[in-house]
C-alpha positions as CSV (number, residue, x, y, z in Angstrom):
1,M,139.6,89.2,-106.9
2,S,139.6,92.0,-104.4
3,G,136.6,94.2,-105.3
4,V,138.6,97.2,-104.2
5,L,137.5,99.1,-107.4
6,D,133.8,98.6,-106.6
7,Q,134.2,100.1,-103.2
8,S,135.5,103.5,-104.1
9,L,135.4,104.2,-107.9
10,H,132.0,105.8,-108.0
11,E,132.8,108.3,-105.2
12,L,136.2,109.2,-106.6
13,W,134.8,109.5,-110.2
14,T,132.0,111.8,-109.1
15,S,134.4,114.0,-107.2
16,T,136.8,114.3,-110.1
17,Y,134.0,114.8,-112.6
18,E,132.5,117.7,-110.6
19,S,135.9,119.4,-110.1
20,Q,136.9,119.1,-113.8
21,Q,133.8,120.5,-115.5
22,D,135.9,122.7,-117.8
23,T,137.7,119.7,-119.3
24,I,134.5,117.6,-119.8
25,N,133.0,117.7,-123.3
26,I,129.8,115.9,-122.4
27,K,127.4,116.8,-119.6
28,I,126.0,113.5,-118.4
29,S,122.9,115.3,-117.1
30,E,122.0,116.1,-120.7
31,T,122.3,112.5,-122.0
32,R,119.1,110.8,-122.9
33,N,118.7,107.0,-123.2
34,R,116.3,105.1,-125.5
35,K,116.0,101.3,-125.5
36,L,115.1,99.4,-128.7
37,N,114.6,95.7,-129.0
38,S,118.3,95.0,-129.8
39,F,120.1,98.3,-129.2
40,H,120.3,101.2,-126.8
41,I,120.6,104.8,-128.2
42,L,122.3,107.5,-126.2
43,Y,121.8,111.1,-127.3
44,N,123.7,114.2,-126.1
45,P,123.7,117.4,-128.1
46,S,127.2,118.3,-127.1
47,A,128.7,114.9,-128.1
48,P,131.7,114.9,-130.6
49,N,130.7,114.7,-134.2
50,S,133.9,115.6,-136.1
51,P,136.8,113.5,-137.3
52,S,139.6,112.6,-134.9
53,P,142.9,114.4,-135.5
54,I,144.3,110.9,-135.8
55,T,142.6,109.5,-139.0
56,N,143.6,107.2,-141.9
57,T,146.9,106.7,-140.3
58,T,149.5,104.0,-140.4
59,F,150.3,102.5,-137.0
60,S,154.0,103.1,-137.4
61,N,153.3,106.9,-137.7
62,F,153.3,107.9,-134.1
63,D,152.8,111.6,-133.6
64,D,153.4,112.4,-129.9
65,T,152.2,116.0,-130.4
66,Q,148.6,114.8,-130.2
67,T,146.5,114.9,-127.1
68,K,148.3,113.3,-124.2
69,L,147.4,111.7,-120.9
70,N,149.7,113.6,-118.5
71,H,147.5,115.8,-116.4
72,D,147.6,114.5,-112.8
73,D,144.6,116.6,-111.7
74,Q,142.4,114.5,-114.1
75,V,143.5,111.3,-112.4
76,I,140.7,109.6,-110.5
77,C,143.0,107.1,-108.8
78,W,146.0,104.9,-109.4
79,V,145.6,101.1,-109.7
80,D,148.3,98.7,-108.5
81,F,147.7,95.4,-110.3
82,D,150.5,93.6,-108.5
83,N,149.0,94.1,-105.0
84,E,145.4,94.6,-106.1
85,E,145.1,98.0,-104.5
86,I,144.2,101.5,-105.5
87,C,145.4,104.8,-104.2
88,Q,144.5,108.5,-104.7
89,E,148.0,109.9,-104.4
90,K,150.5,109.5,-107.2
91,P,153.0,106.9,-106.1
92,S,156.6,108.0,-105.6
93,E,159.2,106.9,-108.1
94,E,160.6,104.6,-105.4
95,A,157.2,102.9,-105.0
96,K,156.8,102.2,-108.7
97,E,157.8,98.8,-110.1
98,I,158.5,99.6,-113.7
99,C,160.9,97.4,-115.7
100,D,162.5,99.0,-118.7
101,E,163.2,95.6,-120.3
102,E,159.7,94.2,-120.4
103,V,156.1,95.0,-119.5
104,A,155.7,94.5,-115.8
105,D,153.1,95.1,-113.2
106,S,153.1,98.6,-111.8
107,Y,150.9,101.5,-110.9
108,H,148.6,102.8,-113.7
109,P,146.3,105.8,-113.6
110,L,142.5,105.9,-114.2
111,Y,141.8,109.3,-115.9
112,I,138.4,111.0,-116.1
113,T,137.1,110.5,-119.7
114,P,136.6,113.9,-121.5
115,T,133.5,112.4,-123.3
116,P,131.8,110.2,-120.7
117,W,128.6,108.7,-122.0
118,V,127.8,106.9,-118.7
119,R,128.8,107.6,-115.1
120,N,132.0,106.0,-113.9
121,Q,133.4,105.8,-117.5
122,C,137.2,106.4,-117.4
123,F,140.5,105.8,-119.1
124,L,142.9,103.1,-117.9
125,A,146.3,104.5,-119.1
126,L,149.2,102.0,-119.3
127,F,152.6,103.6,-118.7
128,P,151.5,107.1,-119.7
129,E,155.0,108.5,-118.9
130,E,156.5,106.0,-121.4
131,C,154.5,107.7,-124.3
132,L,153.3,104.4,-125.8
133,P,151.2,104.8,-128.9
134,Q,147.6,103.6,-129.2
135,A,148.6,100.3,-130.6
136,V,148.1,97.3,-128.3
137,S,150.3,94.2,-128.1
138,T,149.6,90.8,-126.5
139,E,151.5,91.7,-123.3
140,L,149.8,95.1,-122.9
141,L,146.3,93.7,-123.6
142,T,146.9,91.0,-121.0
143,L,148.1,93.6,-118.5
144,A,145.1,95.7,-119.0
145,M,142.8,92.8,-118.3
146,N,144.2,92.7,-114.8
147,I,141.6,95.5,-114.0
148,F,139.1,92.7,-113.6
149,R,141.1,91.4,-110.6
150,L,140.1,94.6,-108.8
151,S,136.4,94.2,-109.2
152,K,133.7,91.7,-108.4
153,N,131.1,93.6,-110.5
154,S,130.1,91.4,-113.4
155,S,129.0,94.4,-115.5
156,L,132.6,95.8,-115.7
157,R,133.9,96.0,-119.3
158,L,137.0,97.2,-121.1
159,G,136.8,99.1,-124.4
160,Y,139.5,100.0,-126.9
161,D,139.6,102.1,-130.1
162,S,142.8,101.9,-132.2
163,L,144.4,104.7,-134.2
164,G,142.2,105.4,-137.1
165,A,139.1,104.2,-135.1
166,N,138.3,107.7,-133.7
167,S,140.8,107.6,-130.8
168,D,141.6,111.2,-130.0
169,V,144.4,110.2,-127.6
170,N,147.6,108.7,-129.1
171,H,148.8,107.3,-125.7
172,L,147.9,103.7,-124.9
173,H,144.6,103.6,-123.0
174,F,141.5,101.5,-122.5
175,N,138.0,102.6,-121.6
176,V,136.6,101.3,-118.3
177,V,132.8,101.2,-118.3
178,F,130.0,99.5,-116.3
179,T,127.0,98.2,-118.2
180,E,124.3,97.9,-115.4
181,S,122.1,100.5,-117.1
182,F,122.1,98.5,-120.3
183,G,121.8,95.0,-118.9
184,G,125.0,94.1,-120.6
185,F,125.9,94.8,-124.3
186,H,123.7,93.5,-127.1
187,V,126.7,92.0,-128.9
188,E,127.2,89.5,-126.0
189,K,123.7,88.0,-126.6
190,V,123.7,87.2,-130.3
191,Q,124.2,83.9,-132.1
192,R,127.7,82.6,-132.2
193,N,129.2,80.3,-134.9
194,L,132.3,78.4,-134.1
195,I,135.2,79.1,-136.4
196,I,138.0,77.1,-134.7
197,E,139.0,75.6,-131.4
198,S,142.6,75.3,-130.4
199,S,144.2,73.6,-127.4
200,L,147.3,76.0,-127.8
201,Q,149.4,72.9,-127.4
202,H,152.2,72.8,-129.9
203,K,152.2,70.3,-132.7
204,N,156.0,70.3,-132.6
205,A,156.9,68.1,-129.6
206,D,160.2,70.1,-129.2
207,E,158.4,73.3,-128.5
208,I,157.5,74.2,-124.9
209,N,153.8,74.6,-124.2
210,M,153.2,78.0,-122.6
211,F,149.4,77.8,-122.2
212,S,147.2,75.4,-120.2
213,V,143.8,76.7,-121.3
214,G,142.6,76.4,-124.9
215,V,140.6,79.0,-126.8
216,R,137.6,79.1,-129.1
217,L,137.0,81.7,-131.9
218,Y,133.5,82.6,-133.0
219,E,131.9,84.6,-135.8
220,L,128.9,86.5,-134.6
221,E,125.6,86.9,-136.4
222,Y,125.7,90.7,-135.9
223,P,125.5,93.7,-138.2
224,A,129.2,94.6,-137.6
225,K,131.8,92.0,-138.3
226,C,133.0,90.6,-135.0
227,L,135.5,87.9,-134.0
228,M,134.9,86.7,-130.4
229,I,137.7,84.9,-128.6
230,C,137.1,83.1,-125.3
231,P,138.5,80.1,-123.3
232,S,137.5,76.6,-124.3
233,V,136.7,75.7,-120.7
234,E,134.7,77.2,-117.9
235,I,136.6,79.9,-116.1
236,N,136.9,80.0,-112.3
237,E,139.2,81.4,-109.6
238,G,141.6,78.6,-110.2
239,N,142.2,79.1,-113.9
240,I,141.3,82.7,-114.6
241,S,145.0,83.8,-114.8
242,D,145.8,81.0,-117.3
243,G,142.7,81.8,-119.3
244,T,143.6,85.5,-119.5
245,E,147.0,84.6,-120.8
246,S,145.6,82.3,-123.5
247,V,142.8,84.7,-124.6
248,G,145.2,87.6,-124.5
249,N,147.8,85.8,-126.6
250,V,145.4,84.8,-129.4
251,T,143.7,88.3,-129.4
252,G,147.2,89.8,-129.8
253,M,147.8,87.6,-132.9
254,V,144.5,89.0,-134.4
255,V,145.3,92.6,-133.5
256,N,148.8,92.3,-134.8
257,Q,147.5,91.2,-138.2
258,L,145.1,94.2,-138.2
259,I,147.9,96.6,-137.3
260,E,150.1,95.1,-140.0
261,S,147.3,95.5,-142.5
262,N,146.6,99.1,-141.3
263,V,143.0,98.2,-140.4
264,P,141.4,100.3,-137.6
265,H,139.6,98.3,-135.0
266,S,137.7,98.4,-131.7
267,I,137.7,95.9,-128.9
268,M,135.3,95.1,-126.1
269,I,136.2,92.8,-123.2
270,N,133.9,91.0,-120.8
271,G,136.1,90.1,-117.9
272,D,133.5,88.1,-116.1
273,K,133.5,85.5,-118.9
274,L,136.9,86.4,-120.4
275,E,135.3,87.1,-123.8
276,V,137.1,89.4,-126.2
277,Y,135.2,91.0,-129.1
278,V,137.3,92.3,-131.9
279,F,135.6,94.6,-134.5
280,P,137.6,95.2,-137.7
281,R,136.5,98.7,-138.9
282,A,136.5,100.9,-141.9
283,F,137.8,104.4,-141.6
284,Q,134.8,106.5,-140.7
285,N,134.1,109.4,-143.1
286,D,130.5,110.2,-142.3
287,F,129.9,111.7,-138.9
288,S,126.3,112.7,-139.3
289,V,125.1,110.3,-136.6
290,G,128.1,110.6,-134.3
291,K,131.7,109.6,-133.7
292,A,131.6,105.8,-133.4
293,S,133.5,104.0,-130.7
294,F,133.6,100.5,-129.1
295,L,130.3,101.4,-127.4
296,D,128.5,101.7,-130.7
297,F,130.0,98.4,-131.9
298,S,128.9,96.7,-128.7
299,G,125.3,97.8,-129.2
300,V,125.0,101.2,-127.5
301,V,124.7,103.7,-130.3
302,C,125.9,107.2,-129.3
303,T,124.6,110.1,-131.3
304,C,124.7,113.9,-131.2
305,K,121.7,114.1,-133.6
306,E,118.2,114.3,-132.0
307,E,116.5,113.3,-135.2
308,F,118.4,110.0,-135.2
309,F,117.7,109.4,-131.5
310,E,114.0,110.0,-131.9
311,A,113.4,108.1,-135.2
312,A,116.0,105.3,-135.4
313,D,114.8,101.7,-135.1
314,D,116.7,98.4,-134.8
315,G,117.1,98.3,-138.6
316,R,118.6,101.7,-138.9
317,C,121.0,101.1,-136.1
318,A,122.1,97.8,-137.7
319,K,122.6,99.5,-141.0
320,Y,124.7,102.2,-139.3
321,L,127.0,99.6,-137.7
322,E,127.3,97.6,-140.9
323,G,128.5,100.8,-142.7
324,L,131.2,101.3,-140.0
325,S,132.5,97.7,-140.3
326,A,135.4,96.4,-142.4
327,D,134.5,95.0,-145.8
328,N,134.3,91.2,-146.7
329,E,137.9,91.2,-148.1
330,I,139.4,92.5,-144.8
331,W,137.2,90.1,-142.8
332,N,138.1,87.1,-144.8
333,Q,141.8,88.0,-144.6
334,T,141.6,88.4,-140.8
335,V,139.8,85.1,-140.2
336,G,141.9,83.2,-142.7
337,Y,145.1,84.5,-141.1
338,I,144.3,83.5,-137.5
339,T,142.8,80.1,-138.4
340,Q,145.8,79.2,-140.6
341,L,148.2,80.4,-137.9
342,L,146.5,78.5,-135.1
343,G,146.2,75.4,-137.3
344,K,149.9,75.5,-138.2
345,L,151.2,76.0,-134.7
346,Y,148.8,74.1,-132.4
347,N,146.6,71.0,-132.1
């Protein structure tokens, strides 16, 4: 890991934020932070509190007239996963390594987030010129996790909100966020109950084994339904790439099932431990507290309502998350699908 992102992101982010004030919907200077026993609450009066233009949608219904990521003046920097470098200037077409046949390493921009709840929060956009919809696949998820190779900061997290999960941008992107001010996310600290462990080694001896690191799937004792996927072994410099492939592959199986079932979802990824948290969601209809994202599901409740900020306790925050979560039927279908699939294919 190069740590190149740690060296310059803050300065580049601040410069872009100050020069793009007319495009920013939240002024960070107005954000207030309140810590509870289990949650953090962020309050900003200018925070979004209305439905996304992309709601209750099917994932096959891609409308590319929605908000796009194509303004180069809002780019903080470009990341080169292949060479573990970043640059401020847009690479020339000759410098890019984009393969039309399959997803390959290339340059990808980090955009200033129009609604930043914390400093240095930005969008990692994958192939914005390809106009990919906000529906992640195994390959794209694994590619996005390469951002962790550019940082040695253990507080770096990736967040993702699908179509129907309040994503206002229907171009494939992830949120990049640092959690120092929160001491990590609350969801990472709760009790975990093992659902299944898989070696990812095929039962059929004629099949070629593609993965050398197994995975574990956990259900969390948490207000929002959450499936956590992580390697079955300790991760180090020697096996982090193999672990990323394994975790990304199984996460892709879960997300594909959610997409096929038209279930909105949020994802949070802790790259330091290669832990992926998948939150199946209900379509949000009540925006009286705020417009929920992966931050809320991770334990940082973001609100535009001062009354909620001042009065809410852990119980009220937990009830809020529970109401945003998928119902038991969807949860049981999701867990049943992945456990049966892993049990059928692998030892």
